[in-house]
Short mmCIF file of C-alpha atoms and ligand atoms in Angstrom, two decimals:
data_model
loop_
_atom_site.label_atom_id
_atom_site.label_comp_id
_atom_site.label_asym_id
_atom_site.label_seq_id
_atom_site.Cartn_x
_atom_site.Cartn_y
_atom_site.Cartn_z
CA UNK A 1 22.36 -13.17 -1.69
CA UNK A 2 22.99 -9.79 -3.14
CA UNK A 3 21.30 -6.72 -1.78
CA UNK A 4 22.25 -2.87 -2.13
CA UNK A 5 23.41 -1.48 1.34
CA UNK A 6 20.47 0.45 2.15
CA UNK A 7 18.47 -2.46 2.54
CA UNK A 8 20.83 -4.92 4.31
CA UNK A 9 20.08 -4.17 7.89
CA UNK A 10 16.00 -5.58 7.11
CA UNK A 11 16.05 -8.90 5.53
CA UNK A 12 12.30 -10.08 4.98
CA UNK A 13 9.53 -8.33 6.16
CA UNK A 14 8.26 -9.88 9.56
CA UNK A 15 4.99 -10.25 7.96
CA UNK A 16 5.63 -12.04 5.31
CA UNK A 17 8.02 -14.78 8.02
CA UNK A 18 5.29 -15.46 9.74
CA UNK A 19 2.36 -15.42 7.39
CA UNK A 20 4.50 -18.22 5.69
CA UNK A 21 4.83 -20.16 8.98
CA UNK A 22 1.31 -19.86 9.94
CA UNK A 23 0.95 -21.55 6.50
CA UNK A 24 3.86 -24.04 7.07
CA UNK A 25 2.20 -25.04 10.41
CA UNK A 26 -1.44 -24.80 9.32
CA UNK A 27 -1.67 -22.50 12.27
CA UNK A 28 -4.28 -19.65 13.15
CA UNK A 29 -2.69 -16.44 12.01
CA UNK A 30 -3.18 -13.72 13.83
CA UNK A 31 0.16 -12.08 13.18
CA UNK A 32 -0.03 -10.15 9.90
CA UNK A 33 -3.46 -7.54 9.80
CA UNK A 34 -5.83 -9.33 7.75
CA UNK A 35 -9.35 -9.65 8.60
CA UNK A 36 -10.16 -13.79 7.79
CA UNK A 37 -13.70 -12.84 6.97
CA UNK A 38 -14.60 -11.26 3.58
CA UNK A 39 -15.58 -7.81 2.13
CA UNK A 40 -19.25 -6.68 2.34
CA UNK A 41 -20.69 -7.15 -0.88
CA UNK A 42 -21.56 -3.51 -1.86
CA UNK A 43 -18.05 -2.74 -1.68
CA UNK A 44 -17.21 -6.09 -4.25
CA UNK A 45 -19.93 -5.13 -6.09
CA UNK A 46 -18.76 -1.67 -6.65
CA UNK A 47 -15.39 -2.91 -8.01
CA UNK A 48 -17.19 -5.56 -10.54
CA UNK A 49 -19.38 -3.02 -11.95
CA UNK A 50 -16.26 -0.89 -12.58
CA UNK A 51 -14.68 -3.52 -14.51
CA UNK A 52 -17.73 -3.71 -16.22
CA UNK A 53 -17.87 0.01 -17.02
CA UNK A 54 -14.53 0.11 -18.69
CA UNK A 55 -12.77 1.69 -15.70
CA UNK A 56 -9.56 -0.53 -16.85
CA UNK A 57 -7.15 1.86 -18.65
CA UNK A 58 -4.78 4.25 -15.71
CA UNK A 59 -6.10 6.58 -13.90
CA UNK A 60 -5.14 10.01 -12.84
CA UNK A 61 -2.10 9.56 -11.58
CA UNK A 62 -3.00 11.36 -8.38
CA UNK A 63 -5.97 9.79 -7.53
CA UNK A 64 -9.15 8.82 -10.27
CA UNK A 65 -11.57 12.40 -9.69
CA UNK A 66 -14.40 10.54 -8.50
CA UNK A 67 -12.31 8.70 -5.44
CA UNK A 68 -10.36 12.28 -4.43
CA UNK A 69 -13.66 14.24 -4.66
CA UNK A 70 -15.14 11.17 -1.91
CA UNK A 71 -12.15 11.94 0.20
CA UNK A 72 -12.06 15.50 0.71
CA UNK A 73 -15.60 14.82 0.97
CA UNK A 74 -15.68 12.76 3.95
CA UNK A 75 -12.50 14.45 5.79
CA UNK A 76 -12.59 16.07 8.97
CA UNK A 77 -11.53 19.37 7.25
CA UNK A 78 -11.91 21.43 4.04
CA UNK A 79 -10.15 19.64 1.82
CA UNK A 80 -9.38 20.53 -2.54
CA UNK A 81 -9.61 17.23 -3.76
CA UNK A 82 -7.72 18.42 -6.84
CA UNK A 83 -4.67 19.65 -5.04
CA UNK A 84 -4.51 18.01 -1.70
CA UNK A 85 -5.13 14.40 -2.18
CA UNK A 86 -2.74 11.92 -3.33
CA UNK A 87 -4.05 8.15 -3.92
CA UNK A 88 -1.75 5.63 -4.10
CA UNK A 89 -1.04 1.85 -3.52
CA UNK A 90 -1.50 1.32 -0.25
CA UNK A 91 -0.65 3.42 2.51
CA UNK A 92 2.63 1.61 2.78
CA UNK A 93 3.67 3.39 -0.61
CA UNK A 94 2.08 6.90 0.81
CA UNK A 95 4.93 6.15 3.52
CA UNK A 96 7.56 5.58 0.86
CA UNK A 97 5.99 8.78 -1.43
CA UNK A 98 6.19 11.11 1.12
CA UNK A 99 9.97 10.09 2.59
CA UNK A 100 11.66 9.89 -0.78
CA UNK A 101 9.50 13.41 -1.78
CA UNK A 102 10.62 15.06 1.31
CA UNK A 103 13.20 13.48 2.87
CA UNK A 104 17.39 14.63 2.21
CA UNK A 105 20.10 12.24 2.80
CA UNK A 106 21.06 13.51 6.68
CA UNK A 107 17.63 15.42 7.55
CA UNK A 108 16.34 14.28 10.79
CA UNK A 109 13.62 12.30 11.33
CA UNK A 110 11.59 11.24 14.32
CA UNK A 111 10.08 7.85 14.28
CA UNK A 112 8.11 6.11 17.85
CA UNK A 113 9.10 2.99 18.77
CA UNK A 114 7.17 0.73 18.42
CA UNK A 115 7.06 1.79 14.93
CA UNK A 116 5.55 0.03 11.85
CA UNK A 117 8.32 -1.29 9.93
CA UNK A 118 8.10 0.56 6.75
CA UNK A 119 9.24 3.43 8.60
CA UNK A 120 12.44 2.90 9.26
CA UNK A 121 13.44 0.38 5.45
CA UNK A 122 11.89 3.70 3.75
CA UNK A 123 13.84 6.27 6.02
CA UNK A 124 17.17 4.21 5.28
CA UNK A 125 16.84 3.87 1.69
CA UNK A 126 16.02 7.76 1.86
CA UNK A 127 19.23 8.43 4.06
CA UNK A 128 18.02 10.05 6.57
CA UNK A 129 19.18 10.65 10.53
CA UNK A 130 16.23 8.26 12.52
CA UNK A 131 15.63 9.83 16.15
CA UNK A 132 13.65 7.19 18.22
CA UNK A 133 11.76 7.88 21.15
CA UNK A 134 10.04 4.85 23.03
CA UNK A 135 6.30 4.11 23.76
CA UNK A 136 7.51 2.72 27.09
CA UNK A 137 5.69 -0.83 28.89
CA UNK A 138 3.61 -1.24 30.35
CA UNK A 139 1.11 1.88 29.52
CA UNK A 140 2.80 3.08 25.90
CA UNK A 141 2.56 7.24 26.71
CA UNK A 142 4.64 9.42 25.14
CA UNK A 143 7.23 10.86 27.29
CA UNK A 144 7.52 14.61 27.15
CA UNK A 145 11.09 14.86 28.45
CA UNK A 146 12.22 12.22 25.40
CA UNK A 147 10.40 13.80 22.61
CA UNK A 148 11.46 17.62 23.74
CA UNK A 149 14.94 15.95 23.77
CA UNK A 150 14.57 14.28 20.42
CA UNK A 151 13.69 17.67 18.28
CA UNK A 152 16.90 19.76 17.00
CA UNK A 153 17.37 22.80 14.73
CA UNK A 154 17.42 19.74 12.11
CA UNK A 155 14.41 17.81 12.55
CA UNK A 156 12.41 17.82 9.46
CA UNK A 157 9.68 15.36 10.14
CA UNK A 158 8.07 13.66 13.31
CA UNK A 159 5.70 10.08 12.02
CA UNK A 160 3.33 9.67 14.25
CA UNK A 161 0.38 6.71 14.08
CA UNK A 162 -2.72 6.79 16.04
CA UNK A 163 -4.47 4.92 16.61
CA UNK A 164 -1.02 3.15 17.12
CA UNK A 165 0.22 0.04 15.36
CA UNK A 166 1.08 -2.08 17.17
CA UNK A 167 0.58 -0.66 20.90
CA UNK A 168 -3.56 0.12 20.35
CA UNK A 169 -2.49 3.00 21.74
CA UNK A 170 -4.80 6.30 20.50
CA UNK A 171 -2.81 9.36 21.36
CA UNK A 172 -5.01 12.11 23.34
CA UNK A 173 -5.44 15.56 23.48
CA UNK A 174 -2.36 16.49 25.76
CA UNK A 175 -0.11 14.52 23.62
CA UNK A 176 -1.30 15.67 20.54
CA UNK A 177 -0.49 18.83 21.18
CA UNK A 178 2.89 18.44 22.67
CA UNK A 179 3.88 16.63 19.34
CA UNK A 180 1.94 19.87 17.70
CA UNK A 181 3.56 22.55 19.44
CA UNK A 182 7.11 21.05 19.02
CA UNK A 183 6.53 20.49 15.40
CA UNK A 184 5.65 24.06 15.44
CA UNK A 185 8.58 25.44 17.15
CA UNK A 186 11.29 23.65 15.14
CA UNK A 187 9.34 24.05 11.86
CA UNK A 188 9.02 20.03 11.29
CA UNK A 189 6.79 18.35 9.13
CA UNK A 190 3.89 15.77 10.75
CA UNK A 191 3.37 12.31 8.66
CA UNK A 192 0.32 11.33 10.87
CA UNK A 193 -0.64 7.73 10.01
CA UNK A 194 -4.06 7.58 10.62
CA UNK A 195 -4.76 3.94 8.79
CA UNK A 196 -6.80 2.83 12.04
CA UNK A 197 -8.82 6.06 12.08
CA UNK A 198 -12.19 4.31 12.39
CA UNK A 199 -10.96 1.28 14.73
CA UNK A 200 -11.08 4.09 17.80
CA UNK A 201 -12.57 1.30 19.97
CA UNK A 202 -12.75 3.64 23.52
CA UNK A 203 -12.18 7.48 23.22
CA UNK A 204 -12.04 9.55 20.24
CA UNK A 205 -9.48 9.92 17.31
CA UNK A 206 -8.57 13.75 16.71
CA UNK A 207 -7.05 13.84 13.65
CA UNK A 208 -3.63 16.15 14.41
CA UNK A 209 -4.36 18.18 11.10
CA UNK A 210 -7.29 19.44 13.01
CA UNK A 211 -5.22 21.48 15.96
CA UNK A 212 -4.97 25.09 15.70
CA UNK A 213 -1.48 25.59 13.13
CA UNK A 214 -1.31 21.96 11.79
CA UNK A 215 -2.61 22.00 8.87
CA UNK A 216 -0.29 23.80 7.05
CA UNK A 217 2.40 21.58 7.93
CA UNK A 218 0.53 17.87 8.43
CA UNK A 219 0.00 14.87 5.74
CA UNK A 220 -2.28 13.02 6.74
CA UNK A 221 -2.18 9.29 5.81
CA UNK A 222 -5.65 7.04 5.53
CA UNK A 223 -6.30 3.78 4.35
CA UNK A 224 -9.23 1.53 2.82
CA UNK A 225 -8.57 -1.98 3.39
CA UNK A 226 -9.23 -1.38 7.57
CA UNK A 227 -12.66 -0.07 7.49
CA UNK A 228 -14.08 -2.51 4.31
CA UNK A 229 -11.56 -5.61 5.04
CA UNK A 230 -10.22 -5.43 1.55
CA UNK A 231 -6.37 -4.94 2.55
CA UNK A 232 -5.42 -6.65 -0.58
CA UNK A 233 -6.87 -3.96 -2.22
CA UNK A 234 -3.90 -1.97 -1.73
CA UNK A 235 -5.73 1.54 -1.37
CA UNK A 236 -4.10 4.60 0.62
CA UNK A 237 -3.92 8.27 0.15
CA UNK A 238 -2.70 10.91 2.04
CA UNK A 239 -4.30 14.86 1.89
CA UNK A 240 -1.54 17.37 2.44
CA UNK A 241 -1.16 20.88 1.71
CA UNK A 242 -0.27 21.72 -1.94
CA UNK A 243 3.16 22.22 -1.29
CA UNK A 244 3.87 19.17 0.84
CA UNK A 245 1.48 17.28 -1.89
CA UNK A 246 3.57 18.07 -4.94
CA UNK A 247 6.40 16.37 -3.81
CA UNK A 248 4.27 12.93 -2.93
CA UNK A 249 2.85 13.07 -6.18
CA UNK A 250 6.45 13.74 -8.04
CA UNK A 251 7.60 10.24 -6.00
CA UNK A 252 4.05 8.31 -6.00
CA UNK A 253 4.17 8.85 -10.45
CA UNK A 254 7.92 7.19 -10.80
CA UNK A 255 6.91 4.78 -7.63
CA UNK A 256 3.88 3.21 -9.30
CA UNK A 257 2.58 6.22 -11.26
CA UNK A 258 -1.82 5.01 -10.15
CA UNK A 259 -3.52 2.63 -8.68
CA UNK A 260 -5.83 0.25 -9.91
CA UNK A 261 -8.56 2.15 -11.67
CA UNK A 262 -11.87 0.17 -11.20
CA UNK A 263 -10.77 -0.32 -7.28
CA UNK A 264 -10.47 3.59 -6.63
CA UNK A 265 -14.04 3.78 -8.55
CA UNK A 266 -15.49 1.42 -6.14
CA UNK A 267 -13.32 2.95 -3.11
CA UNK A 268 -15.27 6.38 -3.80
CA UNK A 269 -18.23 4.67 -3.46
CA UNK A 270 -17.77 2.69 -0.29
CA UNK A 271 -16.34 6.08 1.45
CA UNK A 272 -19.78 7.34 0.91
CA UNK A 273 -21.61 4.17 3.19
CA UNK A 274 -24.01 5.31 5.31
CA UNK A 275 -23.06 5.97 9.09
CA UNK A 276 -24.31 2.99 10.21
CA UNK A 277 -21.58 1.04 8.07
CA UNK A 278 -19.26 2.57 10.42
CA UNK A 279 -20.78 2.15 13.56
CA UNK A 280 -22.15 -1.75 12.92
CA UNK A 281 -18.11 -2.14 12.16
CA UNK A 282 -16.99 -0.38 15.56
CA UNK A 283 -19.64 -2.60 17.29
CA UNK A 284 -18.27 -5.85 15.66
CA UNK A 285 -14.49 -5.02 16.49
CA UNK A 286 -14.95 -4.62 20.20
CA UNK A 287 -16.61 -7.61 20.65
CA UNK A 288 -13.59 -9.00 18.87
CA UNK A 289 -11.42 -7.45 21.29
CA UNK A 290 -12.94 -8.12 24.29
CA UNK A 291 -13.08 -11.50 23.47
CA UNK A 292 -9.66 -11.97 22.77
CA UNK A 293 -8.07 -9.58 25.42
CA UNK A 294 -10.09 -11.37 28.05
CA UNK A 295 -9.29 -14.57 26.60
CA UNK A 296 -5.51 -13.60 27.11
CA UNK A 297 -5.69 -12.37 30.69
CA UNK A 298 -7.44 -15.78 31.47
CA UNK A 299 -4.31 -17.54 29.70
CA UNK A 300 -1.91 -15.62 31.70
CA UNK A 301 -1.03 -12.65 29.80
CA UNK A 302 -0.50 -9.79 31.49
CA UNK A 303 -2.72 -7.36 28.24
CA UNK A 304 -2.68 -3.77 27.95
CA UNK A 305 -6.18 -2.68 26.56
CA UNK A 306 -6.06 -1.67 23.14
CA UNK A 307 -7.69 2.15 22.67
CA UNK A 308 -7.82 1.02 19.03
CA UNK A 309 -6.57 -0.44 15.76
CA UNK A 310 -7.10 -4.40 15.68
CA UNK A 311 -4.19 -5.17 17.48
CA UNK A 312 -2.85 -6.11 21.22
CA UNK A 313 0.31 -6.50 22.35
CA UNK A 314 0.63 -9.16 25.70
CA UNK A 315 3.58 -9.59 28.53
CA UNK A 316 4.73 -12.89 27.38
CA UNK A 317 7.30 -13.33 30.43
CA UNK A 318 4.81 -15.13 32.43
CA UNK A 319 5.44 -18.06 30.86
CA UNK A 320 9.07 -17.79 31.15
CA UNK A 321 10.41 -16.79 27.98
CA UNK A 322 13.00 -13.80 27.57
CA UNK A 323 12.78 -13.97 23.87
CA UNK A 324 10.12 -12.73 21.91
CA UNK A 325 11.05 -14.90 18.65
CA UNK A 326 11.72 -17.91 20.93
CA UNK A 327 8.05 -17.36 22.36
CA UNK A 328 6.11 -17.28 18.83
CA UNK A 329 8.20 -20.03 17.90
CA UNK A 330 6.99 -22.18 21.05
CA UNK A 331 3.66 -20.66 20.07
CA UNK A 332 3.30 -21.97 16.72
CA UNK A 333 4.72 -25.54 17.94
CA UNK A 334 2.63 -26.27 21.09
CA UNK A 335 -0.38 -24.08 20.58
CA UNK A 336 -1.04 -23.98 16.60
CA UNK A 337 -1.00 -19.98 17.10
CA UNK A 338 0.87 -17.17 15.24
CA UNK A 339 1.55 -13.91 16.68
CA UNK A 340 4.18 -11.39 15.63
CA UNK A 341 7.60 -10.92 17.54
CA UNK A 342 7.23 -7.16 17.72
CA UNK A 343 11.50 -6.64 18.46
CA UNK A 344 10.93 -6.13 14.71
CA UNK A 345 9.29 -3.03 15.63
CA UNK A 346 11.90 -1.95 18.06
CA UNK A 347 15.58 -0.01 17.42
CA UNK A 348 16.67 1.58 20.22
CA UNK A 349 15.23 -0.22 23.37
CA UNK A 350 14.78 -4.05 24.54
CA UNK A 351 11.41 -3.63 25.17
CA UNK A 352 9.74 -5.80 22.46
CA UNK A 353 11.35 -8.84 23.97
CA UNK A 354 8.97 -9.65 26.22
CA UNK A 355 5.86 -8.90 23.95
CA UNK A 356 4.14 -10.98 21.54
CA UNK A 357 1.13 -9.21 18.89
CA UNK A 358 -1.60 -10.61 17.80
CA UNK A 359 -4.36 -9.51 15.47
CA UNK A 360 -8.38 -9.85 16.47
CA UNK A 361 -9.20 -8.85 12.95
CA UNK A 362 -10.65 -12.60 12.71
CA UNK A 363 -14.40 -13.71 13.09
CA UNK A 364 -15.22 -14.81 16.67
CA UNK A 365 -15.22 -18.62 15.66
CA UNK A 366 -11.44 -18.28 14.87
CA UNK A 367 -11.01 -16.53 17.97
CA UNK A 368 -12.18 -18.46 20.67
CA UNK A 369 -10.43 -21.55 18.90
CA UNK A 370 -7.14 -19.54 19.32
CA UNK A 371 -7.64 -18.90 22.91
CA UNK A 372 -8.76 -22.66 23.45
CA UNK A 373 -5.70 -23.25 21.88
CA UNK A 374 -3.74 -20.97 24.34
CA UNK A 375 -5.11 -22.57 27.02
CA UNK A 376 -2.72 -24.83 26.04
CA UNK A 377 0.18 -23.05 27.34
CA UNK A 378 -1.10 -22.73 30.47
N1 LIG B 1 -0.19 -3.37 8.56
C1 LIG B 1 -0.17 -4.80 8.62
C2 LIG B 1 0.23 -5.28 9.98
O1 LIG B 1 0.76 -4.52 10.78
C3 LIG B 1 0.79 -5.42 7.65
C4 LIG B 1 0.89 -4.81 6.31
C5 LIG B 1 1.90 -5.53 5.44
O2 LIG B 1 2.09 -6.73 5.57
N2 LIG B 1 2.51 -4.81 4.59
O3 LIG B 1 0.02 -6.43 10.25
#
């Protein structure tokens, strides 16, 4: 195979390994994030009637008016949806926008392990310095000495993501502001991924634009497909200041240039759901959770509780593996089950070895067949 030296150190994204060996295996997949129940209908709806309407030519590049106008609409703070909003496919290309808009070849750039992997493929092919500071087992905080230590004279951006993929960790006030007040010192840019903003399952999410100072200096990154289960969807944006925002949008119109009109039409209008939408949906997903994390702990996991997103990570080593890959792989074979290895998430410690992820985004049938089935390793 053939591949340009920026990319060699990936190979294929875990997600797409072990979606194809949950197919292989006609296993339950609760590695990569997709809910296995469909999109409420309003929100289909919404996209067939903007077929219907003719919304099938481009769009803005930055973002069809109607879907930027329900954004700064519905954000936590005053927002110009002409100037500060940037749609684009997915939040994984917001990631790749905003690195290759802002990033030079040799500026430094904080990432927290574990980190999603996008992160660190788009830092590469952007050539920039990766500082990595560790989410430590068994409780994931962020450790004050190692982030003080990680922040130079040349740090130009810090990515943060809470709630946290793939921890479920949802950073609070004290750490929010550490990160704040160091990104403030050294005059670093914040790329807060916030794609699991409305999957805070215990606590609240406080959005780090919102602290006094940060939103001159934060992009903040959202999603759709989370909150209406329509990740194929491929619907992100980010809102930035209008400097910071110029240079996504300069990358995000060579990258893809829009993304797909009649979806953005119907994304405006399922931003705008009543509040009860959003509540019935936090109600659902901690069910989901509890079922699962319980069902783990009675396995013989040892499960920290996720805060949020729709992800745990467990202790595998009770059941005597040192190996995170070897574990899914017994996992798939004995029990039927997928679940992400999450050393792919992992550069600079061993941590992820003795973790295994796995997504509730499923409907409670498929979930308490998967922990029958992990019974089975018991
Ligand atoms: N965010 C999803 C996850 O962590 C995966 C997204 C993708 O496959 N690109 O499972």
């Amino acid at each position: 195979m053939e591949i340009a030296k920026r990319l060699e150190p990936f190979g294929e994204s875990i997600f797409a390994t072990w979606s194809r060996v949950a197919i292989e295996h006609n296993a339950i997949n609760l590695g990569q994030g997709f809910p296995d129940f469909d999109a409420p209908d309003f929100v289909k709806e919404a996209a067939i009637k903007a077929i219907r309407d003719g919304e099938n030519q481009y769009s803005r590049s930055a973002g069809h008016p109607k879907l930027v106008h329900a954004i700064a609409d519905t954000f936590e703070l005053d927002v110009d949806p002409m100037n500060e909003v940037t749609v684009t496919c997915g939040s994984t290309e917001t990631i790749a926008a905003v690195i290759l808009g802002l990033v030079n070849p040799g500026d430094e750039v904080i990432i927290i392990e574990p980190f999603y992997d996008s992160y660190l493929a788009c830092l590469s092919m952007a050539g920039a310095n990766v500082k990595m500071v560790t989410l430590h087992v068994p409780e994931f905080k962020l450790d004050e000495s190692e982030l003080r230590r990680a922040f130079t004279d040349k740090t130009k951006m810090i990515i943060i993501n809470s709630p946290h993929n793939p921890t479920g960790r949802v950073f609070n006030k004290e750490e929010l502001t550490l990160i704040a007040s160091l990104a403030i010192k050294h005059d670093a840019i914040v790329l807060s991924d916030e794609v699991y903003d409305k999957l805070v399952l215990t606590g609240s999410h406080i959005p780090i634009a919102t602290l006094p100072q940060m939103k001159e200096r934060t992009i903040t990154l959202r999603s759709l497909g989370k909150v209406f289960s329509v990740t194929g969807w491929k619907i992100g944006w980010s809102v930035a200041p209008s400097h910071l925002t110029e240079s996504i949008r300069n990358s995000h119109q060579f990258l893809t240039f829009c993304a797909a009109t009649p979806l953005q039409v119907a994304a405006a209008e399922a931003l705008r759901a009543p509040e009860n939408y959003f509540k019935q949906y936090k109600i659902e997903y901690r069910e989901r959770r509890d079922l699962l994390v319980k069902g783990l702990r009675d396995v013989g996991f040892n499960v920290h509780t996720p805060e949020g997103t729709y992800f745990v990570l467990a202790d595998h080593t009770p059941f005597g593996f040192d190996d995170d890959v070897a574990f899914c792989h017994h996992l798939v074979e004995k029990c039927k089950i997928v679940g992400i290895p999450p050393s792919a998430f992992y550069s600079k410690s061993d941590d992820g070895k003795g973790l295994v992820r796995f997504a509730f985004c499923k409907g409670l049938e498929t979930l308490n067949i998967a922990v029958e089935r992990l019974m089975g390793l018991a």
